[in-house]
Amino acid sequence: MKILKTTGYFLFLPALFYLFQINIGFARSVKTKSPRPNILFVISDDQSWLHTSIAGDPQVKTPYFDRIAKEGILFTNSFCTSPSCTPSRSSILSGQDIWRIKQAGLLHSSIPADLPLFTHILDSAGYHVGCTGKGWNPGHPLFLGKKRDPFIKTYNEVKEGRIANGICDINYSANFSEFLKERKEGQPFFFWCGFREPHRVYEYQVGEKEASLKPKLVEVPKFWPDVPIVRSDILDYYYEIMWFDTHLGSMIETLEEIGELDNTIIIVTSDNGMPFPRAKVNLYDWGTHMPLAIRWGDKIKPKRYVSDFVSHADFAPTILEAAGIIIPEQMNGKSLMNIFESEKSGRIEQDRNKIFTALERHTYCRPGGATYPMRAIRTDKYLYIRNFEPDRWPTGGPDFISSNKTTHGDVDASPTKSFMLAKQEDYPSKFDLCFGKRPAEELYLVKDINQVENIAYHPKYTAVKDSLKMILMTHLKETGDPRVEDKDPWQDYIYHQYDGYGTTFNKVLPKSERQRAKLRPSHKPTWELEKIK
């Protein structure tokens, strides 16, 4: 199924259609289902693709993610467009790559007033739209003139009872129920459930204490030291994944109770990779390869495994097409509806054999707000990365005090980071992989799951590298990436941080407020090894 794109929204047609439905709907029973599908979009915060039980992890337990996958499709090649919170979410909402969406392609950013968001389009077409937890952030979404919040209304009033330190106090599934109470009869809905887990911080050793997870069963990636403190840190990350999965289960049960489960497209994924060195904020698989399961009643044949490459920019056109709404021309993502309608597993669309990812600026961790520009192409066999400024530190480096009030600011504070900084002389090669500078080009074999052996300069792979580079640069040119023309609009974009030391770098604030921010602590806690031993 295909729907033609247009530069105009033509939203008056869906709106009139919706009004017609509502007039009829008032005469219907409360249990009458909407002819248009509901959408429940469930997104975790900082989770890599491997860490679900259906993906084979022996410790993390995700029965409800597994249920969605078993009753629908498990996508094995799903990738975010950028391994950073705000740009990743901007791509989801806009259906575009980050180099096409200006300020929205950065962390702590803003949204251009003329950038179409699928949530606004759904709202204008009569959908009941809302959000709980982490929506589009961090940043200031309305600074550039947007009149509506990206998610129209946020539902965060219902709070949790006793929880572990680091777990968000928002009761996500209870707030979903509150959202549903405000839906008009017969009205389709879109709900974004933005978990703040497994984003840091974690309660130290909570995975062992509260979930009886076993350090000895952890498989530590080769780029981190295999020591108890790292194993424990990974288990704490697992614990938070298991926490949010229980809320997913509660939302599924709610949909079953109101008879809407099979009329609801349920999409479950993450925004970027795990918050550890060489994962989040990196274009290696650990930063960009995402879990993804999608269920839609009898519209999707169950128990399917699909290997087509899927970009998070594909969600917006998919949702609009499913809702019967014309897709704006600006969206360069590609709808997944053909895959939904197929009954096959494996590779469905043969041209979905590659993906493109990117990063500009995550935290403010280099002088003058300098970015660390990267672009990558990932295929079934290879990952090729182009680092446009190899003389810069990818992490921010050991000298500049970042917006997190730490050095190496693009690596989240954690026991793993603290250990590696303190013990770098004991693990020089691993430290260099996680914190060192990188060459202009990197090439990895996908079968090397750790992606630690760069073969970009091996004569055997010169032809492969050159071919991938040409495909990448051609794609960037065709889709309007300023980097192709050696342009950098990103460094001068405002860094919209309003809490903690990082406010120092927010140029829209008065000078006195920025000076006061220099006296503030970090908005994120740091880890001191002697306090966690």
CSV table of N, CA and C in Angstrom, one decimal, residues 415-484:
chain,number,residue,atom,x,y,z
A,415,PRO,N,29.7,4.2,37.3
A,415,PRO,CA,30.8,3.5,37.8
A,415,PRO,C,31.8,3.0,36.8
A,416,THR,N,31.3,2.6,35.6
A,416,THR,CA,32.1,2.1,34.5
A,416,THR,C,33.1,3.2,34.0
A,417,LYS,N,32.5,4.4,33.8
A,417,LYS,CA,33.4,5.5,33.4
A,417,LYS,C,34.4,5.8,34.4
A,418,SER,N,34.0,5.9,35.7
A,418,SER,CA,34.9,6.3,36.8
A,418,SER,C,36.0,5.3,36.9
A,419,PHE,N,35.7,4.0,36.8
A,419,PHE,CA,36.7,3.0,36.9
A,419,PHE,C,37.7,3.1,35.7
A,420,MET,N,37.2,3.3,34.5
A,420,MET,CA,38.1,3.3,33.4
A,420,MET,C,39.0,4.6,33.4
A,421,LEU,N,38.5,5.7,33.9
A,421,LEU,CA,39.3,6.9,34.0
A,421,LEU,C,40.4,6.7,35.1
A,422,ALA,N,40.0,6.0,36.2
A,422,ALA,CA,40.9,5.8,37.3
A,422,ALA,C,42.0,4.8,36.9
A,423,LYS,N,41.6,3.8,36.1
A,423,LYS,CA,42.5,2.7,35.8
A,423,LYS,C,43.0,2.6,34.4
A,424,GLN,N,43.0,3.8,33.7
A,424,GLN,CA,43.3,3.8,32.3
A,424,GLN,C,44.7,3.2,32.0
A,425,GLU,N,45.7,3.4,32.9
A,425,GLU,CA,47.0,2.8,32.7
A,425,GLU,C,47.0,1.3,32.7
A,426,ASP,N,46.0,0.7,33.4
A,426,ASP,CA,45.9,-0.7,33.5
A,426,ASP,C,45.2,-1.4,32.3
A,427,TYR,N,44.4,-0.6,31.6
A,427,TYR,CA,43.7,-1.0,30.5
A,427,TYR,C,43.8,-0.1,29.3
A,428,PRO,N,45.0,0.1,28.8
A,428,PRO,CA,45.3,1.2,27.8
A,428,PRO,C,44.5,1.0,26.5
A,429,SER,N,44.5,-0.2,26.0
A,429,SER,CA,43.8,-0.4,24.7
A,429,SER,C,42.3,-0.2,24.8
A,430,LYS,N,41.7,-0.7,25.9
A,430,LYS,CA,40.3,-0.5,26.1
A,430,LYS,C,39.9,1.0,26.4
A,431,PHE,N,40.8,1.6,27.1
A,431,PHE,CA,40.6,3.1,27.4
A,431,PHE,C,40.7,3.9,26.1
A,432,ASP,N,41.6,3.5,25.2
A,432,ASP,CA,41.7,4.2,24.0
A,432,ASP,C,40.5,4.0,23.1
A,433,LEU,N,40.0,2.8,23.1
A,433,LEU,CA,38.8,2.5,22.3
A,433,LEU,C,37.6,3.4,22.8
A,434,CYS,N,37.5,3.6,24.1
A,434,CYS,CA,36.3,4.3,24.6
A,434,CYS,C,36.5,5.8,24.7
A,435,PHE,N,37.8,6.2,24.9
A,435,PHE,CA,38.0,7.7,25.2
A,435,PHE,C,38.9,8.4,24.2
A,436,GLY,N,39.6,7.6,23.4
A,436,GLY,CA,40.7,8.2,22.6
A,436,GLY,C,40.1,8.8,21.3
A,437,LYS,N,41.0,9.5,20.6
A,437,LYS,CA,40.7,10.0,19.3
A,437,LYS,C,40.6,8.9,18.2
A,438,ARG,N,40.0,9.2,17.1
A,438,ARG,CA,39.7,8.2,16.1
A,438,ARG,C,40.1,8.7,14.7
A,439,PRO,N,40.5,7.8,13.8
A,439,PRO,CA,40.9,8.2,12.5
A,439,PRO,C,39.7,8.7,11.7
A,440,ALA,N,40.0,9.3,10.5
A,440,ALA,CA,38.9,9.8,9.7
A,440,ALA,C,37.9,8.8,9.2
A,441,GLU,N,38.4,7.6,9.0
A,441,GLU,CA,37.6,6.5,8.5
A,441,GLU,C,37.7,5.3,9.4
A,442,GLU,N,36.5,4.6,9.6
A,442,GLU,CA,36.5,3.4,10.4
A,442,GLU,C,35.7,2.4,9.6
A,443,LEU,N,36.1,1.1,9.6
A,443,LEU,CA,35.4,0.1,8.9
A,443,LEU,C,35.4,-1.2,9.8
A,444,TYR,N,34.3,-1.8,10.0
A,444,TYR,CA,34.2,-3.0,10.8
A,444,TYR,C,33.3,-4.1,10.2
A,445,LEU,N,33.7,-5.3,10.4
A,445,LEU,CA,32.9,-6.4,10.0
A,445,LEU,C,31.7,-6.6,11.0
A,446,VAL,N,30.5,-6.7,10.5
A,446,VAL,CA,29.4,-6.8,11.4
A,446,VAL,C,29.5,-8.1,12.2
A,447,LYS,N,30.1,-9.1,11.7
A,447,LYS,CA,30.2,-10.4,12.5
A,447,LYS,C,31.1,-10.2,13.7
A,448,ASP,N,31.9,-9.1,13.7
A,448,ASP,CA,32.6,-8.7,15.0
A,448,ASP,C,31.6,-7.9,15.8
A,449,ILE,N,30.9,-8.5,16.7
A,449,ILE,CA,29.8,-7.8,17.4
A,449,ILE,C,30.3,-6.7,18.3
A,450,ASN,N,31.6,-6.8,18.7
A,450,ASN,CA,32.2,-5.7,19.5
A,450,ASN,C,32.7,-4.6,18.7
A,451,GLN,N,32.9,-4.8,17.4
A,451,GLN,CA,33.4,-3.7,16.5
A,451,GLN,C,34.6,-3.0,17.1
A,452,VAL,N,35.7,-3.7,17.3
A,452,VAL,CA,36.9,-3.1,17.9
A,452,VAL,C,38.1,-3.2,16.9
A,453,GLU,N,38.0,-4.0,15.9
A,453,GLU,CA,39.1,-4.1,14.9
A,453,GLU,C,38.8,-3.2,13.7
A,454,ASN,N,39.4,-2.1,13.6
A,454,ASN,CA,39.2,-1.2,12.4
A,454,ASN,C,40.0,-1.6,11.3
A,455,ILE,N,39.3,-2.1,10.2
A,455,ILE,CA,40.0,-2.6,9.0
A,455,ILE,C,39.9,-1.6,7.9
A,456,ALA,N,39.7,-0.3,8.2
A,456,ALA,CA,39.5,0.7,7.1
A,456,ALA,C,40.8,0.9,6.3
A,457,TYR,N,42.0,0.6,7.0
A,457,TYR,CA,43.2,0.9,6.3
A,457,TYR,C,44.0,-0.4,5.9
A,458,HIS,N,43.2,-1.5,5.9
A,458,HIS,CA,43.7,-2.8,5.5
A,458,HIS,C,43.6,-2.9,4.0
A,459,PRO,N,44.7,-3.2,3.2
A,459,PRO,CA,44.6,-3.2,1.8
A,459,PRO,C,43.5,-4.1,1.2
A,460,LYS,N,43.2,-5.2,2.0
A,460,LYS,CA,42.2,-6.2,1.5
A,460,LYS,C,40.8,-5.6,1.4
A,461,TYR,N,40.6,-4.5,2.2
A,461,TYR,CA,39.2,-4.0,2.3
A,461,TYR,C,39.1,-2.6,1.6
A,462,THR,N,40.1,-2.2,0.9
A,462,THR,CA,40.1,-0.9,0.2
A,462,THR,C,38.9,-0.7,-0.7
A,463,ALA,N,38.7,-1.7,-1.5
A,463,ALA,CA,37.6,-1.6,-2.5
A,463,ALA,C,36.2,-1.5,-1.8
A,464,VAL,N,36.1,-2.3,-0.7
A,464,VAL,CA,34.8,-2.3,0.1
A,464,VAL,C,34.6,-0.9,0.7
A,465,LYS,N,35.7,-0.4,1.3
A,465,LYS,CA,35.6,0.9,2.0
A,465,LYS,C,35.3,2.0,1.0
A,466,ASP,N,35.9,2.0,-0.2
A,466,ASP,CA,35.6,3.1,-1.2
A,466,ASP,C,34.2,3.0,-1.7
A,467,SER,N,33.7,1.8,-1.9
A,467,SER,CA,32.3,1.6,-2.3
A,467,SER,C,31.3,2.1,-1.3
A,468,LEU,N,31.5,1.8,-0.1
A,468,LEU,CA,30.6,2.2,1.0
A,468,LEU,C,30.7,3.7,1.2
A,469,LYS,N,31.9,4.3,1.1
A,469,LYS,CA,32.0,5.7,1.2
A,469,LYS,C,31.3,6.4,0.1
A,470,MET,N,31.4,5.9,-1.1
A,470,MET,CA,30.7,6.5,-2.3
A,470,MET,C,29.2,6.5,-2.1
A,471,ILE,N,28.6,5.3,-1.6
A,471,ILE,CA,27.2,5.2,-1.4
A,471,ILE,C,26.8,6.2,-0.3
A,472,LEU,N,27.5,6.3,0.8
A,472,LEU,CA,27.2,7.2,1.9
A,472,LEU,C,27.2,8.6,1.4
A,473,MET,N,28.3,9.1,0.7
A,473,MET,CA,28.4,10.5,0.3
A,473,MET,C,27.3,10.8,-0.7
A,474,THR,N,27.0,9.9,-1.6
A,474,THR,CA,25.9,10.1,-2.5
A,474,THR,C,24.6,10.3,-1.8
A,475,HIS,N,24.3,9.5,-0.9
A,475,HIS,CA,23.0,9.6,-0.1
A,475,HIS,C,23.0,10.9,0.6
A,476,LEU,N,24.1,11.3,1.3
A,476,LEU,CA,24.1,12.6,2.0
A,476,LEU,C,23.8,13.8,1.1
A,477,LYS,N,24.4,13.7,-0.1
A,477,LYS,CA,24.2,14.8,-1.1
A,477,LYS,C,22.8,14.8,-1.6
A,478,GLU,N,22.2,13.7,-1.9
A,478,GLU,CA,20.9,13.6,-2.4
A,478,GLU,C,19.8,14.1,-1.3
A,479,THR,N,20.2,13.9,-0.1
A,479,THR,CA,19.2,14.2,1.0
A,479,THR,C,19.5,15.6,1.7
A,480,GLY,N,20.5,16.3,1.1
A,480,GLY,CA,20.7,17.7,1.6
A,480,GLY,C,21.5,17.9,2.8
A,481,ASP,N,22.6,17.0,3.0
A,481,ASP,CA,23.4,17.2,4.2
A,481,ASP,C,24.4,18.3,4.0
A,482,PRO,N,24.4,19.4,4.8
A,482,PRO,CA,25.4,20.4,4.6
A,482,PRO,C,26.9,20.0,4.8
A,483,ARG,N,27.1,18.9,5.4
A,483,ARG,CA,28.5,18.4,5.6
A,483,ARG,C,29.1,18.1,4.3
A,484,VAL,N,28.4,17.7,3.3
A,484,VAL,CA,28.9,17.3,2.0
A,484,VAL,C,29.6,18.5,1.3
